[in-house]
Amino acid sequence: MSFLFDSNTWQEIFGSIGKNKTRTIITIVGVLWGIFIYIALAGSAKGLDNGFEKAFQSVAMNSMFVWAMRTSMPYDGYKTGRSLQLKLQDAETIKNRVPAIQYIAPRNAKGVFGGEKANIVRGQKTGSYAIYGDFPVYTKISTKKIYDGGRFINDEDIEQSRKVCVIGERTQKELFDKDENPIGGYVRVDNIYFQVIGVHKFTPGGGFESDGDIFIPFTTYKKLYNTGNNVDFFSIAAYDDADVVKAEADVKAILKSEHHVDPKDERAFGSFNLGEMFGKIMGFARGMTFMSLVVGIATILAGVIGIGNILLISVKERTKELGVRRALGATPKEVRSQIILESVCLTMVAGIMGIILGAGVLKLVGYLTKDIDMPYTNPTVPIPYVIGALLIMVI
């Protein structure tokens, strides 16, 4: 241990490094490049993983949307091309007969799928926005961030068919003054006055919605547009451990049975399985993470081999020097310790430089991608992984 703190030892090490600049530079580049590549690849893969998780953070992972279309096969006395219509009672039937379903939210919408949007008036300001008729359970499937002081639709709103609404942040900016609190204010929706009870912040990944949408109670929507028990589509969330693909098939099978549709008719009901898509995306992200880990470790090991060869050459070049040291009384342990200490010193310095460079590049990439419309955010590498890679080099 005293050898480690001997100033003469470090003078000899720095002297040897200074005399062999080319060898030193090659060693440093080998270590630095190996650590840098590992951090850059692992961090980039993590950024992609984080981006996908952020894109879907506002909606249940095992969720899906189901809607009615037209039949493509004759069945049970009905002709081909019959228009189908989901009903409110279908939601209860599905919930009772499909054990994998955790939540189901019937939804109606105006101005979402190419139809005419609702005309919203406040004072002298007007605008056209999509209107949704919703139940409170919808927030269990797709999270709604409501600004302070407001709330989403609750059970009493449904029971009493209250004329209340939750507006989007863009709707607030376009219909209300800059410093005006919209909560408690009124807007006219297709000539009916609604009281604003909340303002929602738009988060991508929640389905068909935008930052200007307006949400009202399902029962109020039914009376406003005379839709009866008709439902435009269902938002459905399965349990986390459920097979979301099988759940989708079960839901469609029940709907076909309830609406007298041929079990083989694949066009009668449309669906979008967000859970299945999320599973594929996360599988891709995990594959990228694994590939980056393999490539990064292979790069580190290649660097280790390169460093070993360079140090082997350096020892052979210093055969005469080491012979003189032995003749002057240096023990084999002292000679070996000096060589190892020199290599560890170079590796540590180069490794730290590689870590700093890699972290800087990831920071730059994170800054350049923070405002672009793509699933990529916060590219980082856990500190234990970085330290582990450096230790592999040192050892």
mmCIF file of C-alpha atoms in Angstrom:
data_model
loop_
_atom_site.group_PDB
_atom_site.id
_atom_site.type_symbol
_atom_site.label_atom_id
_atom_site.label_comp_id
_atom_site.label_asym_id
_atom_site.label_seq_id
_atom_site.Cartn_x
_atom_site.Cartn_y
_atom_site.Cartn_z
ATOM 1 C CA MET A 1 0.000 0.000 0.000
ATOM 2 C CA SER A 2 2.914 2.348 0.758
ATOM 3 C CA PHE A 3 4.048 1.788 -2.834
ATOM 4 C CA LEU A 4 0.772 3.343 -3.985
ATOM 5 C CA PHE A 5 1.441 6.585 -2.097
ATOM 6 C CA ASP A 6 5.116 6.829 -2.943
ATOM 7 C CA SER A 7 5.762 10.017 -4.949
ATOM 8 C CA ASN A 8 8.658 8.353 -6.776
ATOM 9 C CA THR A 9 6.275 5.710 -8.079
ATOM 10 C CA TRP A 10 3.946 8.298 -9.598
ATOM 11 C CA GLN A 11 6.872 10.254 -11.031
ATOM 12 C CA GLU A 12 8.024 7.123 -12.827
ATOM 13 C CA ILE A 13 4.486 6.403 -14.044
ATOM 14 C CA PHE A 14 3.966 9.910 -15.427
ATOM 15 C CA GLY A 15 7.460 9.847 -16.886
ATOM 16 C CA SER A 16 6.715 6.577 -18.692
ATOM 17 C CA ILE A 17 3.393 7.943 -19.960
ATOM 18 C CA GLY A 18 5.076 11.133 -21.179
ATOM 19 C CA LYS A 19 7.820 9.235 -23.017
ATOM 20 C CA ASN A 20 5.339 7.007 -24.854
ATOM 21 C CA LYS A 21 2.755 9.508 -26.034
ATOM 22 C CA THR A 22 1.545 7.448 -29.012
ATOM 23 C CA ARG A 23 0.955 4.332 -26.906
ATOM 24 C CA THR A 24 -0.744 6.422 -24.231
ATOM 25 C CA ILE A 25 -3.070 8.114 -26.721
ATOM 26 C CA ILE A 26 -4.011 4.782 -28.329
ATOM 27 C CA THR A 27 -4.770 3.288 -24.905
ATOM 28 C CA ILE A 28 -6.879 6.270 -23.867
ATOM 29 C CA VAL A 29 -8.810 6.278 -27.158
ATOM 30 C CA GLY A 30 -9.510 2.540 -26.853
ATOM 31 C CA VAL A 31 -10.979 2.880 -23.364
ATOM 32 C CA LEU A 32 -12.757 6.172 -24.047
ATOM 33 C CA TRP A 33 -14.379 4.892 -27.226
ATOM 34 C CA GLY A 34 -15.580 1.669 -25.593
ATOM 35 C CA ILE A 35 -17.215 3.473 -22.662
ATOM 36 C CA PHE A 36 -18.622 6.199 -24.923
ATOM 37 C CA ILE A 37 -20.247 3.751 -27.349
ATOM 38 C CA TYR A 38 -21.769 1.775 -24.485
ATOM 39 C CA ILE A 39 -23.256 4.886 -22.840
ATOM 40 C CA ALA A 40 -24.487 6.332 -26.149
ATOM 41 C CA LEU A 41 -26.223 3.108 -27.227
ATOM 42 C CA ALA A 42 -27.690 2.248 -23.824
ATOM 43 C CA GLY A 43 -28.853 5.833 -23.255
ATOM 44 C CA SER A 44 -30.434 6.089 -26.701
ATOM 45 C CA ALA A 45 -32.342 2.843 -26.186
ATOM 46 C CA LYS A 46 -33.530 4.062 -22.776
ATOM 47 C CA GLY A 47 -34.697 7.330 -24.337
ATOM 48 C CA LEU A 48 -36.814 5.366 -26.810
ATOM 49 C CA ASP A 49 -38.223 3.244 -23.992
ATOM 50 C CA ASN A 50 -39.047 6.346 -21.928
ATOM 51 C CA GLY A 51 -40.638 7.996 -24.962
ATOM 52 C CA PHE A 52 -43.040 5.123 -25.560
ATOM 53 C CA GLU A 53 -44.005 5.003 -21.890
ATOM 54 C CA LYS A 54 -44.634 8.755 -21.850
ATOM 55 C CA ALA A 55 -46.716 8.577 -25.021
ATOM 56 C CA PHE A 56 -49.049 6.060 -23.383
ATOM 57 C CA GLN A 57 -48.959 7.395 -19.822
ATOM 58 C CA SER A 58 -52.418 8.959 -20.019
ATOM 59 C CA VAL A 59 -54.222 5.801 -21.117
ATOM 60 C CA ALA A 60 -54.492 2.295 -19.631
ATOM 61 C CA MET A 61 -51.927 -0.042 -21.167
ATOM 62 C CA ASN A 62 -54.450 -2.848 -21.749
ATOM 63 C CA SER A 63 -57.102 -0.670 -23.373
ATOM 64 C CA MET A 64 -59.042 -0.831 -26.622
ATOM 65 C CA PHE A 65 -61.776 0.953 -28.577
ATOM 66 C CA VAL A 66 -64.728 -0.845 -30.174
ATOM 67 C CA TRP A 67 -67.374 0.592 -32.522
ATOM 68 C CA ALA A 68 -70.135 -0.683 -34.827
ATOM 69 C CA MET A 69 -70.014 -0.704 -38.631
ATOM 70 C CA ARG A 70 -71.911 -2.660 -41.306
ATOM 71 C CA THR A 71 -72.371 -6.390 -41.749
ATOM 72 C CA SER A 72 -70.601 -8.069 -44.641
ATOM 73 C CA MET A 73 -72.498 -11.376 -44.454
ATOM 74 C CA PRO A 74 -76.196 -12.305 -44.340
ATOM 75 C CA TYR A 75 -77.246 -13.934 -41.074
ATOM 76 C CA ASP A 76 -80.372 -15.035 -39.254
ATOM 77 C CA GLY A 77 -82.677 -13.527 -41.855
ATOM 78 C CA TYR A 78 -80.792 -10.204 -42.059
ATOM 79 C CA LYS A 79 -79.253 -8.987 -45.304
ATOM 80 C CA THR A 80 -75.679 -7.963 -46.015
ATOM 81 C CA GLY A 81 -74.797 -4.313 -45.435
ATOM 82 C CA ARG A 82 -77.001 -3.816 -42.382
ATOM 83 C CA SER A 83 -75.932 -0.823 -40.262
ATOM 84 C CA LEU A 84 -75.264 -1.737 -36.647
ATOM 85 C CA GLN A 85 -75.666 0.442 -33.584
ATOM 86 C CA LEU A 86 -74.101 -0.089 -30.183
ATOM 87 C CA LYS A 87 -76.449 0.276 -27.234
ATOM 88 C CA LEU A 88 -75.939 1.343 -23.637
ATOM 89 C CA GLN A 89 -76.992 -2.079 -22.365
ATOM 90 C CA ASP A 90 -74.180 -3.672 -24.397
ATOM 91 C CA ALA A 91 -71.698 -2.238 -21.898
ATOM 92 C CA GLU A 92 -73.312 -4.083 -18.981
ATOM 93 C CA THR A 93 -73.489 -7.309 -21.001
ATOM 94 C CA ILE A 94 -69.804 -7.137 -21.905
ATOM 95 C CA LYS A 95 -68.767 -6.301 -18.329
ATOM 96 C CA ASN A 96 -70.703 -9.273 -16.956
ATOM 97 C CA ARG A 97 -69.642 -11.830 -19.552
ATOM 98 C CA VAL A 98 -65.965 -11.002 -20.122
ATOM 99 C CA PRO A 99 -64.017 -11.547 -16.849
ATOM 100 C CA ALA A 100 -60.890 -9.887 -18.287
ATOM 101 C CA ILE A 101 -62.624 -6.496 -18.601
ATOM 102 C CA GLN A 102 -61.904 -4.120 -15.722
ATOM 103 C CA TYR A 103 -63.574 -0.931 -16.989
ATOM 104 C CA ILE A 104 -65.871 -0.119 -19.876
ATOM 105 C CA ALA A 105 -66.961 3.417 -20.751
ATOM 106 C CA PRO A 106 -69.742 4.072 -23.307
ATOM 107 C CA ARG A 107 -68.986 7.273 -25.223
ATOM 108 C CA ASN A 108 -70.808 9.491 -27.673
ATOM 109 C CA ALA A 109 -69.032 12.059 -29.796
ATOM 110 C CA LYS A 110 -69.930 14.901 -32.160
ATOM 111 C CA GLY A 111 -67.428 16.249 -34.677
ATOM 112 C CA VAL A 112 -64.819 13.555 -34.081
ATOM 113 C CA PHE A 113 -65.028 11.165 -37.023
ATOM 114 C CA GLY A 114 -65.504 13.712 -39.788
ATOM 115 C CA GLY A 115 -68.914 14.956 -38.625
ATOM 116 C CA GLU A 116 -69.900 18.539 -37.964
ATOM 117 C CA LYS A 117 -68.490 19.946 -34.736
ATOM 118 C CA ALA A 118 -70.565 21.728 -32.122
ATOM 119 C CA ASN A 119 -70.878 25.502 -32.238
ATOM 120 C CA ILE A 120 -69.680 27.015 -28.944
ATOM 121 C CA VAL A 121 -70.457 30.638 -28.079
ATOM 122 C CA ARG A 122 -69.320 32.817 -25.204
ATOM 123 C CA GLY A 123 -70.222 36.473 -25.463
ATOM 124 C CA GLN A 124 -68.842 37.740 -28.745
ATOM 125 C CA LYS A 125 -66.465 34.806 -29.175
ATOM 126 C CA THR A 126 -67.376 31.633 -31.039
ATOM 127 C CA GLY A 127 -65.678 28.430 -32.089
ATOM 128 C CA SER A 128 -66.327 24.899 -33.318
ATOM 129 C CA TYR A 129 -65.180 22.036 -31.097
ATOM 130 C CA ALA A 130 -65.705 18.298 -30.711
ATOM 131 C CA ILE A 131 -68.163 17.292 -27.976
ATOM 132 C CA TYR A 132 -67.950 14.046 -25.976
ATOM 133 C CA GLY A 133 -70.694 12.546 -23.827
ATOM 134 C CA ASP A 134 -68.948 10.626 -21.060
ATOM 135 C CA PHE A 135 -69.328 8.726 -17.813
ATOM 136 C CA PRO A 136 -66.960 9.307 -14.842
ATOM 137 C CA VAL A 137 -65.513 5.800 -15.331
ATOM 138 C CA TYR A 138 -63.785 7.071 -18.474
ATOM 139 C CA THR A 139 -61.058 8.640 -16.322
ATOM 140 C CA LYS A 140 -60.169 5.115 -15.107
ATOM 141 C CA ILE A 141 -59.227 4.252 -18.670
ATOM 142 C CA SER A 142 -57.777 7.535 -19.917
ATOM 143 C CA THR A 143 -56.415 9.895 -17.300
ATOM 144 C CA LYS A 144 -57.643 13.456 -17.513
ATOM 145 C CA LYS A 145 -55.415 16.097 -15.964
ATOM 146 C CA ILE A 146 -57.726 18.829 -14.693
ATOM 147 C CA TYR A 147 -56.220 22.184 -13.758
ATOM 148 C CA ASP A 148 -56.486 23.322 -10.124
ATOM 149 C CA GLY A 149 -59.926 24.444 -9.063
ATOM 150 C CA GLY A 150 -61.788 22.240 -11.528
ATOM 151 C CA ARG A 151 -63.029 18.675 -11.767
ATOM 152 C CA PHE A 152 -64.240 16.094 -14.271
ATOM 153 C CA ILE A 153 -67.789 14.776 -14.640
ATOM 154 C CA ASN A 154 -69.077 12.904 -11.554
ATOM 155 C CA ASP A 155 -71.960 10.530 -10.779
ATOM 156 C CA GLU A 156 -74.323 13.326 -9.687
ATOM 157 C CA ASP A 157 -73.819 15.044 -13.035
ATOM 158 C CA ILE A 158 -74.925 11.811 -14.717
ATOM 159 C CA GLU A 159 -77.902 11.173 -12.425
ATOM 160 C CA GLN A 160 -79.237 14.720 -12.685
ATOM 161 C CA SER A 161 -78.257 15.257 -16.337
ATOM 162 C CA ARG A 162 -76.541 18.475 -15.343
ATOM 163 C CA LYS A 163 -75.614 21.046 -17.967
ATOM 164 C CA VAL A 164 -71.947 21.167 -17.020
ATOM 165 C CA CYS A 165 -68.863 20.795 -19.168
ATOM 166 C CA VAL A 166 -65.102 20.340 -19.043
ATOM 167 C CA ILE A 167 -63.353 22.395 -21.708
ATOM 168 C CA GLY A 168 -59.916 22.039 -23.255
ATOM 169 C CA GLU A 169 -57.025 24.418 -22.646
ATOM 170 C CA ARG A 170 -57.213 25.666 -26.245
ATOM 171 C CA THR A 171 -60.945 26.276 -25.858
ATOM 172 C CA GLN A 172 -60.201 28.347 -22.757
ATOM 173 C CA LYS A 173 -57.656 30.474 -24.602
ATOM 174 C CA GLU A 174 -59.979 31.080 -27.536
ATOM 175 C CA LEU A 175 -63.193 31.827 -25.613
ATOM 176 C CA PHE A 176 -61.996 33.374 -22.360
ATOM 177 C CA ASP A 177 -59.825 36.385 -21.613
ATOM 178 C CA LYS A 178 -56.189 35.780 -20.695
ATOM 179 C CA ASP A 179 -56.483 36.357 -16.919
ATOM 180 C CA GLU A 180 -60.083 35.198 -16.604
ATOM 181 C CA ASN A 181 -60.917 32.109 -14.526
ATOM 182 C CA PRO A 182 -63.260 29.955 -16.649
ATOM 183 C CA ILE A 183 -64.448 27.806 -13.709
ATOM 184 C CA GLY A 184 -68.042 28.744 -12.956
ATOM 185 C CA GLY A 185 -68.430 30.605 -16.227
ATOM 186 C CA TYR A 186 -70.927 29.685 -18.936
ATOM 187 C CA VAL A 187 -70.632 28.732 -22.587
ATOM 188 C CA ARG A 188 -73.442 28.083 -25.056
ATOM 189 C CA VAL A 189 -73.238 24.646 -26.661
ATOM 190 C CA ASP A 190 -75.568 24.446 -29.665
ATOM 191 C CA ASN A 191 -77.778 27.128 -28.059
ATOM 192 C CA ILE A 192 -77.853 25.460 -24.612
ATOM 193 C CA TYR A 193 -75.952 27.086 -21.728
ATOM 194 C CA PHE A 194 -73.417 24.921 -19.894
ATOM 195 C CA GLN A 195 -71.441 25.802 -16.788
ATOM 196 C CA VAL A 196 -67.696 25.182 -16.982
ATOM 197 C CA ILE A 197 -66.553 22.899 -14.131
ATOM 198 C CA GLY A 198 -63.009 22.177 -15.284
ATOM 199 C CA VAL A 199 -60.250 22.709 -17.843
ATOM 200 C CA HIS A 200 -58.344 19.655 -19.021
ATOM 201 C CA LYS A 201 -54.746 19.569 -20.181
ATOM 202 C CA PHE A 202 -54.282 17.648 -23.386
ATOM 203 C CA THR A 203 -51.873 14.716 -23.238
ATOM 204 C CA PRO A 204 -51.008 12.788 -26.432
ATOM 205 C CA GLY A 205 -51.732 9.073 -26.578
ATOM 206 C CA GLY A 206 -55.253 9.188 -25.160
ATOM 207 C CA GLY A 207 -57.127 8.219 -28.320
ATOM 208 C CA PHE A 208 -59.006 10.556 -30.665
ATOM 209 C CA GLU A 209 -58.977 13.655 -28.453
ATOM 210 C CA SER A 210 -57.391 17.078 -28.858
ATOM 211 C CA ASP A 211 -56.715 20.147 -26.734
ATOM 212 C CA GLY A 212 -59.986 21.810 -27.764
ATOM 213 C CA ASP A 213 -62.464 19.046 -26.921
ATOM 214 C CA ILE A 214 -65.415 19.552 -24.585
ATOM 215 C CA PHE A 215 -66.727 16.829 -22.260
ATOM 216 C CA ILE A 216 -70.311 16.766 -20.961
ATOM 217 C CA PRO A 217 -72.274 14.112 -19.003
ATOM 218 C CA PHE A 218 -73.435 11.182 -21.137
ATOM 219 C CA THR A 219 -77.049 11.643 -20.026
ATOM 220 C CA THR A 220 -76.961 15.342 -20.886
ATOM 221 C CA TYR A 221 -75.529 14.545 -24.332
ATOM 222 C CA LYS A 222 -78.372 12.050 -24.819
ATOM 223 C CA LYS A 223 -80.995 14.727 -24.177
ATOM 224 C CA LEU A 224 -79.163 17.440 -26.107
ATOM 225 C CA TYR A 225 -78.806 15.399 -29.306
ATOM 226 C CA ASN A 226 -81.681 12.945 -28.796
ATOM 227 C CA THR A 227 -79.477 9.856 -29.082
ATOM 228 C CA GLY A 228 -81.505 7.652 -26.734
ATOM 229 C CA ASN A 229 -79.498 4.610 -25.653
ATOM 230 C CA ASN A 230 -77.251 4.726 -28.707
ATOM 231 C CA VAL A 231 -73.491 4.622 -28.161
ATOM 232 C CA ASP A 232 -70.883 5.678 -30.697
ATOM 233 C CA PHE A 233 -68.078 3.548 -29.283
ATOM 234 C CA PHE A 234 -66.785 1.851 -26.156
ATOM 235 C CA SER A 235 -63.498 2.594 -24.412
ATOM 236 C CA ILE A 236 -62.469 -0.595 -22.645
ATOM 237 C CA ALA A 237 -59.646 -1.458 -20.248
ATOM 238 C CA ALA A 238 -58.699 -5.036 -19.395
ATOM 239 C CA TYR A 239 -56.910 -6.093 -16.230
ATOM 240 C CA ASP A 240 -53.109 -5.722 -16.329
ATOM 241 C CA ASP A 241 -52.504 -9.489 -16.374
ATOM 242 C CA ALA A 242 -55.231 -10.209 -18.946
ATOM 243 C CA ASP A 243 -54.679 -11.296 -22.545
ATOM 244 C CA VAL A 244 -55.896 -8.148 -24.269
ATOM 245 C CA VAL A 245 -56.079 -9.828 -27.694
ATOM 246 C CA LYS A 246 -58.362 -12.569 -26.373
ATOM 247 C CA ALA A 247 -60.410 -9.947 -24.487
ATOM 248 C CA GLU A 248 -60.955 -8.055 -27.753
ATOM 249 C CA ALA A 249 -62.086 -11.234 -29.497
ATOM 250 C CA ASP A 250 -64.471 -12.050 -26.632
ATOM 251 C CA VAL A 251 -65.988 -8.551 -26.734
ATOM 252 C CA LYS A 252 -66.610 -8.775 -30.475
ATOM 253 C CA ALA A 253 -68.086 -12.283 -30.140
ATOM 254 C CA ILE A 254 -70.578 -11.036 -27.543
ATOM 255 C CA LEU A 255 -71.534 -8.022 -29.660
ATOM 256 C CA LYS A 256 -72.076 -10.263 -32.684
ATOM 257 C CA SER A 257 -74.315 -12.523 -30.633
ATOM 258 C CA GLU A 258 -76.311 -9.607 -29.203
ATOM 259 C CA HIS A 259 -76.778 -7.904 -32.574
ATOM 260 C CA HIS A 260 -77.454 -11.066 -34.649
ATOM 261 C CA VAL A 261 -74.262 -10.949 -36.680
ATOM 262 C CA ASP A 262 -72.530 -13.920 -38.299
ATOM 263 C CA PRO A 263 -69.663 -15.036 -35.986
ATOM 264 C CA LYS A 264 -67.382 -15.107 -39.036
ATOM 265 C CA ASP A 265 -68.176 -11.514 -40.045
ATOM 266 C CA GLU A 266 -64.978 -9.546 -39.361
ATOM 267 C CA ARG A 267 -66.293 -6.222 -40.694
ATOM 268 C CA ALA A 268 -69.349 -5.796 -38.508
ATOM 269 C CA PHE A 269 -67.466 -4.261 -35.588
ATOM 270 C CA GLY A 270 -64.316 -2.192 -35.760
ATOM 271 C CA SER A 271 -61.700 -2.030 -33.047
ATOM 272 C CA PHE A 272 -58.366 -0.540 -32.170
ATOM 273 C CA ASN A 273 -56.407 -2.552 -29.627
ATOM 274 C CA LEU A 274 -54.086 -0.108 -27.918
ATOM 275 C CA GLY A 275 -52.900 -2.801 -25.502
ATOM 276 C CA GLU A 276 -51.745 -5.070 -28.325
ATOM 277 C CA MET A 277 -49.979 -2.191 -30.060
ATOM 278 C CA PHE A 278 -48.343 -1.116 -26.802
ATOM 279 C CA GLY A 279 -47.119 -4.682 -26.220
ATOM 280 C CA LYS A 280 -45.502 -4.764 -29.668
ATOM 281 C CA ILE A 281 -43.937 -1.343 -29.194
ATOM 282 C CA MET A 282 -42.523 -2.209 -25.772
ATOM 283 C CA GLY A 283 -41.246 -5.505 -27.175
ATOM 284 C CA PHE A 284 -39.440 -3.549 -29.871
ATOM 285 C CA ALA A 285 -38.057 -1.155 -27.252
ATOM 286 C CA ARG A 286 -36.830 -4.048 -25.083
ATOM 287 C CA GLY A 287 -35.227 -5.599 -28.152
ATOM 288 C CA MET A 288 -33.429 -2.337 -28.890
ATOM 289 C CA THR A 289 -32.277 -2.128 -25.271
ATOM 290 C CA PHE A 290 -30.962 -5.695 -25.368
ATOM 291 C CA MET A 291 -29.210 -5.112 -28.701
ATOM 292 C CA SER A 292 -27.595 -1.914 -27.430
ATOM 293 C CA LEU A 293 -26.443 -3.768 -24.321
ATOM 294 C CA VAL A 294 -24.901 -6.563 -26.377
ATOM 295 C CA VAL A 295 -23.200 -4.155 -28.794
ATOM 296 C CA GLY A 296 -22.017 -1.951 -25.934
ATOM 297 C CA ILE A 297 -20.520 -4.853 -23.978
ATOM 298 C CA ALA A 298 -18.929 -6.231 -27.143
ATOM 299 C CA THR A 299 -17.369 -2.810 -27.756
ATOM 300 C CA ILE A 300 -16.052 -2.729 -24.180
ATOM 301 C CA LEU A 301 -14.592 -6.231 -24.505
ATOM 302 C CA ALA A 302 -12.998 -5.272 -27.819
ATOM 303 C CA GLY A 303 -11.495 -2.284 -26.067
ATOM 304 C CA VAL A 304 -10.221 -4.540 -23.279
ATOM 305 C CA ILE A 305 -8.487 -6.788 -25.798
ATOM 306 C CA GLY A 306 -6.973 -3.778 -27.555
ATOM 307 C CA ILE A 307 -5.731 -2.334 -24.273
ATOM 308 C CA GLY A 308 -4.267 -5.690 -23.293
ATOM 309 C CA ASN A 309 -2.330 -5.935 -26.536
ATOM 310 C CA ILE A 310 -1.040 -2.372 -26.219
ATOM 311 C CA LEU A 311 0.111 -2.959 -22.640
ATOM 312 C CA LEU A 312 1.730 -6.244 -23.642
ATOM 313 C CA ILE A 313 3.709 -4.398 -26.311
ATOM 314 C CA SER A 314 4.651 -1.720 -23.787
ATOM 315 C CA VAL A 315 6.047 -4.339 -21.408
ATOM 316 C CA LYS A 316 8.085 -5.948 -24.190
ATOM 317 C CA GLU A 317 9.415 -2.514 -25.193
ATOM 318 C CA ARG A 318 10.568 -1.924 -21.621
ATOM 319 C CA THR A 319 12.385 -5.248 -21.167
ATOM 320 C CA LYS A 320 15.774 -3.561 -20.737
ATOM 321 C CA GLU A 321 14.331 -0.941 -18.365
ATOM 322 C CA LEU A 322 12.748 -3.651 -16.239
ATOM 323 C CA GLY A 323 16.018 -5.610 -16.248
ATOM 324 C CA VAL A 324 17.875 -2.550 -14.936
ATOM 325 C CA ARG A 325 15.244 -2.130 -12.195
ATOM 326 C CA ARG A 326 15.678 -5.756 -11.157
ATOM 327 C CA ALA A 327 19.461 -5.321 -11.126
ATOM 328 C CA LEU A 328 19.076 -2.290 -8.856
ATOM 329 C CA GLY A 329 17.068 -4.343 -6.373
ATOM 330 C CA ALA A 330 13.440 -3.972 -7.441
ATOM 331 C CA THR A 331 11.361 -7.015 -6.536
ATOM 332 C CA PRO A 332 9.043 -8.728 -9.065
ATOM 333 C CA LYS A 333 6.081 -7.477 -7.039
ATOM 334 C CA GLU A 334 7.266 -3.857 -7.292
ATOM 335 C CA VAL A 335 7.783 -4.134 -11.048
ATOM 336 C CA ARG A 336 4.409 -5.786 -11.553
ATOM 337 C CA SER A 337 2.655 -3.241 -9.320
ATOM 338 C CA GLN A 338 4.090 -0.318 -11.242
ATOM 339 C CA ILE A 339 2.955 -1.739 -14.602
ATOM 340 C CA ILE A 340 -0.552 -2.493 -13.262
ATOM 341 C CA LEU A 341 -0.836 0.887 -11.548
ATOM 342 C CA GLU A 342 0.120 2.642 -14.755
ATOM 343 C CA SER A 343 -2.504 0.732 -16.764
ATOM 344 C CA VAL A 344 -5.214 1.274 -14.139
ATOM 345 C CA CYS A 345 -4.425 4.989 -14.037
ATOM 346 C CA LEU A 346 -4.732 5.306 -17.817
ATOM 347 C CA THR A 347 -7.927 3.254 -17.877
ATOM 348 C CA MET A 348 -9.567 5.278 -15.099
ATOM 349 C CA VAL A 349 -8.707 8.616 -16.686
ATOM 350 C CA ALA A 350 -9.844 7.505 -20.146
ATOM 351 C CA GLY A 351 -12.978 5.871 -18.727
ATOM 352 C CA ILE A 352 -14.010 9.030 -16.890
ATOM 353 C CA MET A 353 -13.418 11.036 -20.062
ATOM 354 C CA GLY A 354 -15.628 8.581 -21.978
ATOM 355 C CA ILE A 355 -18.365 8.849 -19.325
ATOM 356 C CA ILE A 356 -18.299 12.646 -19.477
ATOM 357 C CA LEU A 357 -18.364 12.639 -23.282
ATOM 358 C CA GLY A 358 -21.194 10.078 -23.400
ATOM 359 C CA ALA A 359 -23.250 11.962 -20.806
ATOM 360 C CA GLY A 360 -22.709 15.197 -22.726
ATOM 361 C CA VAL A 361 -23.889 13.656 -25.996
ATOM 362 C CA LEU A 362 -26.995 12.184 -24.330
ATOM 363 C CA LYS A 363 -27.727 15.558 -22.746
ATOM 364 C CA LEU A 364 -27.446 17.220 -26.148
ATOM 365 C CA VAL A 365 -29.653 14.593 -27.801
ATOM 366 C CA GLY A 366 -32.250 15.013 -25.028
ATOM 367 C CA TYR A 367 -32.248 18.781 -25.520
ATOM 368 C CA LEU A 368 -32.599 18.526 -29.310
ATOM 369 C CA THR A 369 -35.472 16.018 -29.110
ATOM 370 C CA LYS A 370 -37.494 17.494 -26.229
ATOM 371 C CA ASP A 371 -39.840 19.486 -28.471
ATOM 372 C CA ILE A 372 -40.128 17.201 -31.484
ATOM 373 C CA ASP A 373 -43.168 15.028 -32.122
ATOM 374 C CA MET A 374 -41.668 11.589 -31.593
ATOM 375 C CA PRO A 375 -41.639 9.011 -28.771
ATOM 376 C CA TYR A 376 -38.216 9.852 -27.390
ATOM 377 C CA THR A 377 -37.399 11.463 -24.057
ATOM 378 C CA ASN A 378 -34.771 11.628 -21.320
ATOM 379 C CA PRO A 379 -31.989 9.369 -22.733
ATOM 380 C CA THR A 380 -30.049 8.248 -19.657
ATOM 381 C CA VAL A 381 -28.017 5.320 -18.340
ATOM 382 C CA PRO A 382 -28.283 4.166 -14.693
ATOM 383 C CA ILE A 383 -25.154 5.066 -12.707
ATOM 384 C CA PRO A 384 -24.519 1.436 -11.582
ATOM 385 C CA TYR A 385 -24.363 0.354 -15.248
ATOM 386 C CA VAL A 386 -21.816 3.058 -16.035
ATOM 387 C CA ILE A 387 -19.664 2.174 -13.028
ATOM 388 C CA GLY A 388 -19.946 -1.516 -13.940
ATOM 389 C CA ALA A 389 -18.703 -0.860 -17.478
ATOM 390 C CA LEU A 390 -15.748 1.129 -16.130
ATOM 391 C CA LEU A 391 -14.884 -1.619 -13.643
ATOM 392 C CA ILE A 392 -14.894 -4.191 -16.443
ATOM 393 C CA MET A 393 -12.315 -2.083 -18.266
ATOM 394 C CA VAL A 394 -10.195 -1.629 -15.146
ATOM 395 C CA ILE A 395 -10.305 -5.274 -14.113
#
